[in-house]
């Protein structure tokens, strides 16, 4: 059910309630919106994010836990890749946990679900071998407390890996490009010649309302060095931070926004391949060229890993 304006306004002063409201609302269509799947494409993506920051040592982890799991994208694809044999998906949104556990069941994976606040993870001390998360830290009000909880539940020698976190600069660029794309698309499709490309006004209004609530739940952007310091302060060791997506983000965010602004039946397989292969090509340029010549703070995505001392 679409949240009312009154619910959105009330959630502005309560970020946790805002996260529940927004992600419960999005749960049923989240996979489609973000092109999430549990196949070779997304499994390769998740595996490469993991190995790019943490390598392959220690596989398979016996028990893994994901905080802010959403529909299970990161952990379930990592399990498909052989990173872990069993898992726990947690999210503050009951709707997301329901979808994630359903996805796990359909995939035949050994996964249980828990509705949980990342600042108070409902598992025992030193009980999991791996903690992961994708695009979650920037939603958590108290990131330092979340790191402390992650270190509490990890076994000595256990590892955490977080990916998909926005940097300060990258987030500014992504939002500006998305706003410009939305404005241009929704205005151009008012022209009679392009009217077939315009989504119904009610759907556009709902998307705008979703964007307004999304702005409430996106609480942080990160400086790579400062985030590493926070992890060390929580007790982590061997902390490493990397960033990725420079030109790939400049391409990817307008593409994603355009997809949300036009009817889905207008975009077929050829478009999907253009978007995917375009992102892949620019990601390769970023990795092999731009990562060598520009500061990591200018990239969009941040990845961080560390271990709990033995």
PDB file of C-alpha atoms in Angstrom:
ATOM      1  CA  UNK A   1       0.000   0.000   0.000  1.00  0.00           C
ATOM      2  CA  UNK A   2       1.301   3.453  -0.899  1.00  0.00           C
ATOM      3  CA  UNK A   3       2.087   5.537   2.207  1.00  0.00           C
ATOM      4  CA  UNK A   4       0.019   8.663   2.646  1.00  0.00           C
ATOM      5  CA  UNK A   5       1.572  12.119   2.698  1.00  0.00           C
ATOM      6  CA  UNK A   6       0.791  12.251   6.421  1.00  0.00           C
ATOM      7  CA  UNK A   7       2.722   9.004   7.014  1.00  0.00           C
ATOM      8  CA  UNK A   8       5.682  10.283   5.018  1.00  0.00           C
ATOM      9  CA  UNK A   9       5.690  13.576   6.913  1.00  0.00           C
ATOM     10  CA  UNK A  10       5.537  11.764  10.263  1.00  0.00           C
ATOM     11  CA  UNK A  11       8.423   9.487   9.265  1.00  0.00           C
ATOM     12  CA  UNK A  12      10.731  12.455   8.634  1.00  0.00           C
ATOM     13  CA  UNK A  13      11.419  12.735  12.364  1.00  0.00           C
ATOM     14  CA  UNK A  14      11.850   8.978  12.891  1.00  0.00           C
ATOM     15  CA  UNK A  15      14.399   7.429  10.501  1.00  0.00           C
ATOM     16  CA  UNK A  16      13.786   3.877  11.707  1.00  0.00           C
ATOM     17  CA  UNK A  17      10.059   4.133  11.144  1.00  0.00           C
ATOM     18  CA  UNK A  18      10.802   5.737   7.784  1.00  0.00           C
ATOM     19  CA  UNK A  19      12.926   2.735   6.817  1.00  0.00           C
ATOM     20  CA  UNK A  20      10.167   0.316   7.794  1.00  0.00           C
ATOM     21  CA  UNK A  21       7.542   2.321   5.926  1.00  0.00           C
ATOM     22  CA  UNK A  22       9.613   2.753   2.778  1.00  0.00           C
ATOM     23  CA  UNK A  23      10.976  -0.780   2.540  1.00  0.00           C
ATOM     24  CA  UNK A  24       7.669  -2.465   3.380  1.00  0.00           C
ATOM     25  CA  UNK A  25       6.159  -0.384   0.579  1.00  0.00           C
ATOM     26  CA  UNK A  26       8.911  -1.342  -1.854  1.00  0.00           C
ATOM     27  CA  UNK A  27       9.260  -5.023  -0.895  1.00  0.00           C
ATOM     28  CA  UNK A  28       6.871  -6.471  -3.472  1.00  0.00           C
ATOM     29  CA  UNK A  29       8.450  -4.685  -6.449  1.00  0.00           C
ATOM     30  CA  UNK A  30      12.010  -4.147  -5.201  1.00  0.00           C
ATOM     31  CA  UNK A  31      13.634  -6.921  -7.241  1.00  0.00           C
ATOM     32  CA  UNK A  32      12.065  -5.683 -10.458  1.00  0.00           C
ATOM     33  CA  UNK A  33      12.878  -2.030  -9.705  1.00  0.00           C
ATOM     34  CA  UNK A  34      16.575  -2.708  -9.164  1.00  0.00           C
ATOM     35  CA  UNK A  35      16.924  -5.588 -11.650  1.00  0.00           C
ATOM     36  CA  UNK A  36      17.711  -7.999  -8.807  1.00  0.00           C
ATOM     37  CA  UNK A  37      17.857 -11.659  -9.724  1.00  0.00           C
ATOM     38  CA  UNK A  38      19.442 -14.852  -8.482  1.00  0.00           C
ATOM     39  CA  UNK A  39      21.237 -16.009 -11.589  1.00  0.00           C
ATOM     40  CA  UNK A  40      24.735 -15.906 -13.053  1.00  0.00           C
ATOM     41  CA  UNK A  41      24.572 -12.151 -13.703  1.00  0.00           C
ATOM     42  CA  UNK A  42      23.834 -11.098 -10.130  1.00  0.00           C
ATOM     43  CA  UNK A  43      25.778 -13.953  -8.555  1.00  0.00           C
ATOM     44  CA  UNK A  44      28.872 -12.871 -10.481  1.00  0.00           C
ATOM     45  CA  UNK A  45      28.302  -9.265  -9.435  1.00  0.00           C
ATOM     46  CA  UNK A  46      27.964 -10.170  -5.738  1.00  0.00           C
ATOM     47  CA  UNK A  47      30.949 -12.525  -5.852  1.00  0.00           C
ATOM     48  CA  UNK A  48      33.163  -9.914  -7.508  1.00  0.00           C
ATOM     49  CA  UNK A  49      32.211  -7.285  -4.927  1.00  0.00           C
ATOM     50  CA  UNK A  50      33.124  -9.737  -2.176  1.00  0.00           C
ATOM     51  CA  UNK A  51      36.394 -11.001  -3.635  1.00  0.00           C
ATOM     52  CA  UNK A  52      37.405  -7.499  -4.694  1.00  0.00           C
ATOM     53  CA  UNK A  53      37.656  -6.414  -1.058  1.00  0.00           C
ATOM     54  CA  UNK A  54      37.991  -9.672   0.929  1.00  0.00           C
ATOM     55  CA  UNK A  55      39.474 -12.292  -1.405  1.00  0.00           C
ATOM     56  CA  UNK A  56      38.595 -15.997  -1.319  1.00  0.00           C
ATOM     57  CA  UNK A  57      40.397 -17.152   1.814  1.00  0.00           C
ATOM     58  CA  UNK A  58      38.193 -18.870   4.395  1.00  0.00           C
ATOM     59  CA  UNK A  59      35.504 -20.105   2.003  1.00  0.00           C
ATOM     60  CA  UNK A  60      33.006 -21.466   2.581  1.00  0.00           C
ATOM     61  CA  UNK A  61      31.978 -19.662   5.759  1.00  0.00           C
ATOM     62  CA  UNK A  62      29.769 -21.970   7.789  1.00  0.00           C
ATOM     63  CA  UNK A  63      27.248 -19.378   8.975  1.00  0.00           C
ATOM     64  CA  UNK A  64      26.761 -15.927   7.455  1.00  0.00           C
ATOM     65  CA  UNK A  65      24.447 -13.117   8.536  1.00  0.00           C
ATOM     66  CA  UNK A  66      23.250 -10.189   6.461  1.00  0.00           C
ATOM     67  CA  UNK A  67      22.033  -6.945   7.988  1.00  0.00           C
ATOM     68  CA  UNK A  68      19.633  -4.833   5.969  1.00  0.00           C
ATOM     69  CA  UNK A  69      19.158  -7.769   3.643  1.00  0.00           C
ATOM     70  CA  UNK A  70      16.274  -6.349   1.656  1.00  0.00           C
ATOM     71  CA  UNK A  71      15.050  -9.163  -0.578  1.00  0.00           C
ATOM     72  CA  UNK A  72      18.274 -11.123  -0.037  1.00  0.00           C
ATOM     73  CA  UNK A  73      20.250  -9.922  -3.057  1.00  0.00           C
ATOM     74  CA  UNK A  74      23.729  -9.951  -1.516  1.00  0.00           C
ATOM     75  CA  UNK A  75      23.735 -12.947   0.825  1.00  0.00           C
ATOM     76  CA  UNK A  76      21.666 -15.291  -1.336  1.00  0.00           C
ATOM     77  CA  UNK A  77      23.845 -14.618  -4.375  1.00  0.00           C
ATOM     78  CA  UNK A  78      26.988 -15.030  -2.267  1.00  0.00           C
ATOM     79  CA  UNK A  79      25.661 -18.378  -1.058  1.00  0.00           C
ATOM     80  CA  UNK A  80      25.013 -19.381  -4.669  1.00  0.00           C
ATOM     81  CA  UNK A  81      28.648 -18.475  -5.357  1.00  0.00           C
ATOM     82  CA  UNK A  82      29.855 -20.779  -2.576  1.00  0.00           C
ATOM     83  CA  UNK A  83      30.863 -18.096  -0.075  1.00  0.00           C
ATOM     84  CA  UNK A  84      28.696 -19.492   2.755  1.00  0.00           C
ATOM     85  CA  UNK A  85      26.751 -22.680   3.446  1.00  0.00           C
ATOM     86  CA  UNK A  86      23.993 -21.322   5.714  1.00  0.00           C
ATOM     87  CA  UNK A  87      22.688 -17.885   6.488  1.00  0.00           C
ATOM     88  CA  UNK A  88      20.465 -15.490   8.399  1.00  0.00           C
ATOM     89  CA  UNK A  89      18.798 -12.584   6.616  1.00  0.00           C
ATOM     90  CA  UNK A  90      17.812  -9.650   8.823  1.00  0.00           C
ATOM     91  CA  UNK A  91      16.060  -6.396   8.012  1.00  0.00           C
ATOM     92  CA  UNK A  92      14.105  -3.792   9.937  1.00  0.00           C
ATOM     93  CA  UNK A  93      11.321  -4.226   7.359  1.00  0.00           C
ATOM     94  CA  UNK A  94       9.059  -7.268   7.894  1.00  0.00           C
ATOM     95  CA  UNK A  95       8.058  -7.092   4.231  1.00  0.00           C
ATOM     96  CA  UNK A  96      11.647  -7.398   3.070  1.00  0.00           C
ATOM     97  CA  UNK A  97      12.367 -10.341   5.387  1.00  0.00           C
ATOM     98  CA  UNK A  98       9.283 -12.126   4.063  1.00  0.00           C
ATOM     99  CA  UNK A  99      10.441 -11.713   0.452  1.00  0.00           C
ATOM    100  CA  UNK A 100      14.052 -12.647   1.264  1.00  0.00           C
ATOM    101  CA  UNK A 101      13.102 -15.881   3.014  1.00  0.00           C
ATOM    102  CA  UNK A 102      10.739 -16.751   0.167  1.00  0.00           C
ATOM    103  CA  UNK A 103      13.537 -16.176  -2.342  1.00  0.00           C
ATOM    104  CA  UNK A 104      15.870 -18.372  -0.276  1.00  0.00           C
ATOM    105  CA  UNK A 105      13.302 -21.168  -0.128  1.00  0.00           C
ATOM    106  CA  UNK A 106      12.792 -21.051  -3.888  1.00  0.00           C
ATOM    107  CA  UNK A 107      16.566 -21.294  -4.342  1.00  0.00           C
ATOM    108  CA  UNK A 108      16.836 -24.214  -1.932  1.00  0.00           C
ATOM    109  CA  UNK A 109      19.203 -22.335   0.380  1.00  0.00           C
ATOM    110  CA  UNK A 110      19.569 -22.948   4.127  1.00  0.00           C
ATOM    111  CA  UNK A 111      18.468 -19.509   5.336  1.00  0.00           C
ATOM    112  CA  UNK A 112      16.367 -18.210   8.212  1.00  0.00           C
ATOM    113  CA  UNK A 113      14.920 -14.726   8.492  1.00  0.00           C
ATOM    114  CA  UNK A 114      14.698 -12.320  11.412  1.00  0.00           C
ATOM    115  CA  UNK A 115      13.076  -8.894  11.595  1.00  0.00           C
ATOM    116  CA  UNK A 116      15.865  -6.944  13.247  1.00  0.00           C
ATOM    117  CA  UNK A 117      17.349  -3.533  13.906  1.00  0.00           C
ATOM    118  CA  UNK A 118      21.033  -3.465  12.885  1.00  0.00           C
ATOM    119  CA  UNK A 119      21.829  -1.615  16.103  1.00  0.00           C
ATOM    120  CA  UNK A 120      20.542  -4.566  18.194  1.00  0.00           C
ATOM    121  CA  UNK A 121      21.110  -7.758  16.194  1.00  0.00           C
ATOM    122  CA  UNK A 122      19.094 -10.616  17.776  1.00  0.00           C
ATOM    123  CA  UNK A 123      21.769 -13.333  17.685  1.00  0.00           C
ATOM    124  CA  UNK A 124      24.180 -14.569  20.338  1.00  0.00           C
ATOM    125  CA  UNK A 125      27.694 -13.265  20.887  1.00  0.00           C
ATOM    126  CA  UNK A 126      30.404 -14.866  18.726  1.00  0.00           C
ATOM    127  CA  UNK A 127      27.898 -16.999  16.825  1.00  0.00           C
ATOM    128  CA  UNK A 128      28.470 -16.241  13.108  1.00  0.00           C
ATOM    129  CA  UNK A 129      31.481 -16.545  10.832  1.00  0.00           C
ATOM    130  CA  UNK A 130      30.643 -13.781   8.366  1.00  0.00           C
ATOM    131  CA  UNK A 131      28.529 -10.610   8.389  1.00  0.00           C
ATOM    132  CA  UNK A 132      27.655  -8.930   5.105  1.00  0.00           C
ATOM    133  CA  UNK A 133      25.555  -6.045   3.892  1.00  0.00           C
ATOM    134  CA  UNK A 134      24.905  -4.229   0.650  1.00  0.00           C
ATOM    135  CA  UNK A 135      23.766  -0.586   0.571  1.00  0.00           C
ATOM    136  CA  UNK A 136      22.746  -0.728   4.227  1.00  0.00           C
ATOM    137  CA  UNK A 137      25.129   1.317   6.393  1.00  0.00           C
ATOM    138  CA  UNK A 138      23.860   4.604   4.966  1.00  0.00           C
ATOM    139  CA  UNK A 139      20.355   3.743   6.245  1.00  0.00           C
ATOM    140  CA  UNK A 140      21.410   3.087   9.861  1.00  0.00           C
ATOM    141  CA  UNK A 141      21.096   6.029  12.292  1.00  0.00           C
ATOM    142  CA  UNK A 142      23.984   4.921  14.562  1.00  0.00           C
ATOM    143  CA  UNK A 143      26.655   3.398  12.324  1.00  0.00           C
ATOM    144  CA  UNK A 144      29.131   3.109  15.203  1.00  0.00           C
ATOM    145  CA  UNK A 145      26.659   1.038  17.217  1.00  0.00           C
ATOM    146  CA  UNK A 146      26.029  -1.158  14.189  1.00  0.00           C
ATOM    147  CA  UNK A 147      29.758  -1.825  13.828  1.00  0.00           C
ATOM    148  CA  UNK A 148      29.909  -2.730  17.526  1.00  0.00           C
ATOM    149  CA  UNK A 149      27.042  -5.170  17.050  1.00  0.00           C
ATOM    150  CA  UNK A 150      28.727  -6.713  14.013  1.00  0.00           C
ATOM    151  CA  UNK A 151      31.903  -7.282  16.029  1.00  0.00           C
ATOM    152  CA  UNK A 152      29.852  -8.705  18.918  1.00  0.00           C
ATOM    153  CA  UNK A 153      28.093 -11.383  16.870  1.00  0.00           C
ATOM    154  CA  UNK A 154      31.164 -12.421  14.860  1.00  0.00           C
ATOM    155  CA  UNK A 155      33.277 -15.312  16.051  1.00  0.00           C
ATOM    156  CA  UNK A 156      36.927 -14.452  16.768  1.00  0.00           C
ATOM    157  CA  UNK A 157      38.605 -14.329  13.358  1.00  0.00           C
ATOM    158  CA  UNK A 158      35.242 -13.759  11.647  1.00  0.00           C
ATOM    159  CA  UNK A 159      34.953 -11.243   8.839  1.00  0.00           C
ATOM    160  CA  UNK A 160      32.535  -8.510   7.790  1.00  0.00           C
ATOM    161  CA  UNK A 161      32.062  -7.174   4.267  1.00  0.00           C
ATOM    162  CA  UNK A 162      29.909  -4.196   3.325  1.00  0.00           C
ATOM    163  CA  UNK A 163      29.501  -2.990  -0.252  1.00  0.00           C
ATOM    164  CA  UNK A 164      27.407  -0.505  -2.199  1.00  0.00           C
ATOM    165  CA  UNK A 165      27.797   2.416   0.219  1.00  0.00           C
ATOM    166  CA  UNK A 166      27.712   5.944  -1.268  1.00  0.00           C
ATOM    167  CA  UNK A 167      30.660   8.291  -0.985  1.00  0.00           C
ATOM    168  CA  UNK A 168      30.051  11.976  -0.324  1.00  0.00           C
ATOM    169  CA  UNK A 169      31.077  13.119  -3.809  1.00  0.00           C
ATOM    170  CA  UNK A 170      29.581  10.175  -5.651  1.00  0.00           C
ATOM    171  CA  UNK A 171      26.196  10.651  -4.014  1.00  0.00           C
ATOM    172  CA  UNK A 172      26.025  14.339  -5.007  1.00  0.00           C
ATOM    173  CA  UNK A 173      26.760  13.509  -8.649  1.00  0.00           C
ATOM    174  CA  UNK A 174      24.332  10.556  -8.729  1.00  0.00           C
ATOM    175  CA  UNK A 175      21.468  12.582  -7.259  1.00  0.00           C
ATOM    176  CA  UNK A 176      22.008  15.526  -9.606  1.00  0.00           C
ATOM    177  CA  UNK A 177      22.130  13.276 -12.662  1.00  0.00           C
ATOM    178  CA  UNK A 178      19.022  11.393 -11.518  1.00  0.00           C
ATOM    179  CA  UNK A 179      17.089  14.592 -10.859  1.00  0.00           C
ATOM    180  CA  UNK A 180      18.019  15.996 -14.273  1.00  0.00           C
ATOM    181  CA  UNK A 181      17.055  12.740 -16.028  1.00  0.00           C
ATOM    182  CA  UNK A 182      13.700  12.563 -14.227  1.00  0.00           C
ATOM    183  CA  UNK A 183      12.913  16.206 -15.051  1.00  0.00           C
ATOM    184  CA  UNK A 184      13.883  15.835 -18.714  1.00  0.00           C
ATOM    185  CA  UNK A 185      12.018  12.558 -19.247  1.00  0.00           C
ATOM    186  CA  UNK A 186       8.790  13.532 -17.493  1.00  0.00           C
ATOM    187  CA  UNK A 187       8.684  16.851 -19.349  1.00  0.00           C
ATOM    188  CA  UNK A 188       9.604  15.569 -22.799  1.00  0.00           C
ATOM    189  CA  UNK A 189       6.973  12.836 -22.577  1.00  0.00           C
ATOM    190  CA  UNK A 190       4.327  15.541 -22.217  1.00  0.00           C
ATOM    191  CA  UNK A 191       4.840  16.262 -25.918  1.00  0.00           C
ATOM    192  CA  UNK A 192       2.139  14.680 -28.114  1.00  0.00           C
ATOM    193  CA  UNK A 193       4.707  12.843 -30.242  1.00  0.00           C
ATOM    194  CA  UNK A 194       6.129  11.142 -27.118  1.00  0.00           C
ATOM    195  CA  UNK A 195       2.925  10.628 -25.166  1.00  0.00           C
ATOM    196  CA  UNK A 196       3.133   6.843 -25.550  1.00  0.00           C
ATOM    197  CA  UNK A 197       6.348   6.997 -23.491  1.00  0.00           C
ATOM    198  CA  UNK A 198       4.667   8.728 -20.566  1.00  0.00           C
ATOM    199  CA  UNK A 199       3.661   6.741 -17.524  1.00  0.00           C
ATOM    200  CA  UNK A 200       0.200   7.439 -16.038  1.00  0.00           C
ATOM    201  CA  UNK A 201       0.262  10.498 -13.803  1.00  0.00           C
ATOM    202  CA  UNK A 202      -0.740   8.463 -10.759  1.00  0.00           C
ATOM    203  CA  UNK A 203       2.322   6.246 -11.195  1.00  0.00           C
ATOM    204  CA  UNK A 204       4.569   9.283 -11.633  1.00  0.00           C
ATOM    205  CA  UNK A 205       3.111  10.815  -8.476  1.00  0.00           C
ATOM    206  CA  UNK A 206       3.751   7.586  -6.568  1.00  0.00           C
ATOM    207  CA  UNK A 207       7.335   7.483  -7.838  1.00  0.00           C
ATOM    208  CA  UNK A 208       7.857  11.064  -6.726  1.00  0.00           C
ATOM    209  CA  UNK A 209       6.415  10.182  -3.325  1.00  0.00           C
ATOM    210  CA  UNK A 210       8.756   7.198  -3.127  1.00  0.00           C
ATOM    211  CA  UNK A 211      11.694   9.448  -3.978  1.00  0.00           C
ATOM    212  CA  UNK A 212      10.688  11.844  -1.215  1.00  0.00           C
ATOM    213  CA  UNK A 213      10.622   9.023   1.328  1.00  0.00           C
ATOM    214  CA  UNK A 214      13.850   7.568  -0.053  1.00  0.00           C
ATOM    215  CA  UNK A 215      15.539  10.884   0.716  1.00  0.00           C
ATOM    216  CA  UNK A 216      14.436  10.453   4.345  1.00  0.00           C
ATOM    217  CA  UNK A 217      15.889   6.951   4.719  1.00  0.00           C
ATOM    218  CA  UNK A 218      19.226   7.804   3.061  1.00  0.00           C
ATOM    219  CA  UNK A 219      20.915   9.127   6.192  1.00  0.00           C
ATOM    220  CA  UNK A 220      24.628   9.130   5.418  1.00  0.00           C
ATOM    221  CA  UNK A 221      27.319   9.394   2.809  1.00  0.00           C
ATOM    222  CA  UNK A 222      30.843   8.316   3.655  1.00  0.00           C
ATOM    223  CA  UNK A 223      34.446   9.367   3.462  1.00  0.00           C
ATOM    224  CA  UNK A 224      36.444   6.140   2.860  1.00  0.00           C
ATOM    225  CA  UNK A 225      39.188   6.900   5.370  1.00  0.00           C
ATOM    226  CA  UNK A 226      36.804   8.072   8.098  1.00  0.00           C
ATOM    227  CA  UNK A 227      34.593   4.987   7.743  1.00  0.00           C
ATOM    228  CA  UNK A 228      37.657   2.765   8.150  1.00  0.00           C
ATOM    229  CA  UNK A 229      38.558   4.648  11.333  1.00  0.00           C
ATOM    230  CA  UNK A 230      35.069   4.032  12.708  1.00  0.00           C
ATOM    231  CA  UNK A 231      35.390   0.291  12.070  1.00  0.00           C
ATOM    232  CA  UNK A 232      38.760   0.188  13.834  1.00  0.00           C
ATOM    233  CA  UNK A 233      37.334   2.148  16.751  1.00  0.00           C
ATOM    234  CA  UNK A 234      34.615  -0.508  17.100  1.00  0.00           C
ATOM    235  CA  UNK A 235      37.320  -3.150  17.485  1.00  0.00           C
ATOM    236  CA  UNK A 236      37.919  -4.423  13.948  1.00  0.00           C
ATOM    237  CA  UNK A 237      41.362  -5.318  12.663  1.00  0.00           C
ATOM    238  CA  UNK A 238      42.811  -5.668   9.150  1.00  0.00           C
ATOM    239  CA  UNK A 239      40.340  -3.061   7.914  1.00  0.00           C
ATOM    240  CA  UNK A 240      40.461  -2.302   4.207  1.00  0.00           C
ATOM    241  CA  UNK A 241      38.414   0.140   2.129  1.00  0.00           C
ATOM    242  CA  UNK A 242      38.051   0.388  -1.637  1.00  0.00           C
ATOM    243  CA  UNK A 243      35.852   2.399  -3.975  1.00  0.00           C
ATOM    244  CA  UNK A 244      34.483   1.700  -7.442  1.00  0.00           C
ATOM    245  CA  UNK A 245      32.216   3.178 -10.152  1.00  0.00           C
ATOM    246  CA  UNK A 246      33.249   6.571 -11.505  1.00  0.00           C
ATOM    247  CA  UNK A 247      32.028   6.873 -15.102  1.00  0.00           C
ATOM    248  CA  UNK A 248      29.915   3.740 -14.514  1.00  0.00           C
ATOM    249  CA  UNK A 249      27.872   5.687 -11.949  1.00  0.00           C
ATOM    250  CA  UNK A 250      27.501   8.655 -14.300  1.00  0.00           C
ATOM    251  CA  UNK A 251      25.985   6.199 -16.793  1.00  0.00           C
ATOM    252  CA  UNK A 252      24.113   3.913 -14.436  1.00  0.00           C
ATOM    253  CA  UNK A 253      22.075   6.386 -12.422  1.00  0.00           C
ATOM    254  CA  UNK A 254      20.548   8.224 -15.412  1.00  0.00           C
ATOM    255  CA  UNK A 255      19.774   4.864 -17.023  1.00  0.00           C
ATOM    256  CA  UNK A 256      18.053   3.593 -13.885  1.00  0.00           C
ATOM    257  CA  UNK A 257      16.088   6.835 -13.487  1.00  0.00           C
ATOM    258  CA  UNK A 258      14.977   6.762 -17.122  1.00  0.00           C
ATOM    259  CA  UNK A 259      13.751   3.190 -16.638  1.00  0.00           C
ATOM    260  CA  UNK A 260      11.624   4.342 -13.692  1.00  0.00           C
ATOM    261  CA  UNK A 261      10.197   7.283 -15.637  1.00  0.00           C
ATOM    262  CA  UNK A 262       8.819   5.454 -18.691  1.00  0.00           C
ATOM    263  CA  UNK A 263       6.459   2.484 -19.113  1.00  0.00           C
ATOM    264  CA  UNK A 264       8.321  -0.783 -18.606  1.00  0.00           C
ATOM    265  CA  UNK A 265       6.849  -2.322 -21.771  1.00  0.00           C
ATOM    266  CA  UNK A 266       8.700   0.274 -23.847  1.00  0.00           C
ATOM    267  CA  UNK A 267      12.074  -1.132 -22.832  1.00  0.00           C
ATOM    268  CA  UNK A 268      12.886  -4.598 -24.053  1.00  0.00           C
ATOM    269  CA  UNK A 269      15.802  -7.014 -24.135  1.00  0.00           C
ATOM    270  CA  UNK A 270      17.978  -4.823 -26.346  1.00  0.00           C
ATOM    271  CA  UNK A 271      17.698  -1.971 -23.881  1.00  0.00           C
ATOM    272  CA  UNK A 272      18.520  -4.260 -20.971  1.00  0.00           C
ATOM    273  CA  UNK A 273      21.649  -5.491 -22.765  1.00  0.00           C
ATOM    274  CA  UNK A 274      22.676  -1.927 -23.643  1.00  0.00           C
ATOM    275  CA  UNK A 275      22.327  -0.872 -19.997  1.00  0.00           C
ATOM    276  CA  UNK A 276      24.137  -3.904 -18.613  1.00  0.00           C
ATOM    277  CA  UNK A 277      26.978  -4.008 -21.135  1.00  0.00           C
ATOM    278  CA  UNK A 278      27.398  -0.239 -20.975  1.00  0.00           C
ATOM    279  CA  UNK A 279      27.805  -0.433 -17.221  1.00  0.00           C
ATOM    280  CA  UNK A 280      30.244  -3.341 -17.536  1.00  0.00           C
ATOM    281  CA  UNK A 281      32.387  -1.514 -20.080  1.00  0.00           C
ATOM    282  CA  UNK A 282      32.587   1.676 -18.049  1.00  0.00           C
ATOM    283  CA  UNK A 283      33.266  -0.285 -14.857  1.00  0.00           C
ATOM    284  CA  UNK A 284      36.264  -1.839 -16.603  1.00  0.00           C
ATOM    285  CA  UNK A 285      37.511   1.612 -17.628  1.00  0.00           C
ATOM    286  CA  UNK A 286      37.095   2.811 -14.048  1.00  0.00           C
ATOM    287  CA  UNK A 287      38.965  -0.181 -12.641  1.00  0.00           C
ATOM    288  CA  UNK A 288      41.865  -0.280 -15.071  1.00  0.00           C
ATOM    289  CA  UNK A 289      42.356   3.426 -15.741  1.00  0.00           C
ATOM    290  CA  UNK A 290      40.573   5.926 -13.502  1.00  0.00           C
ATOM    291  CA  UNK A 291      41.337   4.037 -10.276  1.00  0.00           C
ATOM    292  CA  UNK A 292      45.020   4.591 -11.078  1.00  0.00           C
ATOM    293  CA  UNK A 293      44.813   8.336 -11.623  1.00  0.00           C
ATOM    294  CA  UNK A 294      42.060   9.873  -9.449  1.00  0.00           C
ATOM    295  CA  UNK A 295      41.406   9.802  -5.675  1.00  0.00           C
ATOM    296  CA  UNK A 296      39.185   7.025  -4.352  1.00  0.00           C
ATOM    297  CA  UNK A 297      36.906   9.644  -2.767  1.00  0.00           C
ATOM    298  CA  UNK A 298      35.622  10.603  -6.243  1.00  0.00           C
ATOM    299  CA  UNK A 299      34.151   7.168  -6.947  1.00  0.00           C
ATOM    300  CA  UNK A 300      30.531   6.364  -6.099  1.00  0.00           C
ATOM    301  CA  UNK A 301      30.546   2.980  -4.360  1.00  0.00           C
ATOM    302  CA  UNK A 302      32.467   2.186  -1.195  1.00  0.00           C
ATOM    303  CA  UNK A 303      33.400  -1.315   0.026  1.00  0.00           C
ATOM    304  CA  UNK A 304      34.814  -2.099   3.460  1.00  0.00           C
ATOM    305  CA  UNK A 305      35.998  -5.260   5.208  1.00  0.00           C
ATOM    306  CA  UNK A 306      37.605  -6.160   8.506  1.00  0.00           C
ATOM    307  CA  UNK A 307      37.956  -9.018  10.964  1.00  0.00           C
ATOM    308  CA  UNK A 308      37.276  -9.586  14.642  1.00  0.00           C
ATOM    309  CA  UNK A 309      40.501 -10.180  16.610  1.00  0.00           C
ATOM    310  CA  UNK A 310      41.133 -13.747  17.700  1.00  0.00           C
TER     311      UNK A 310
END
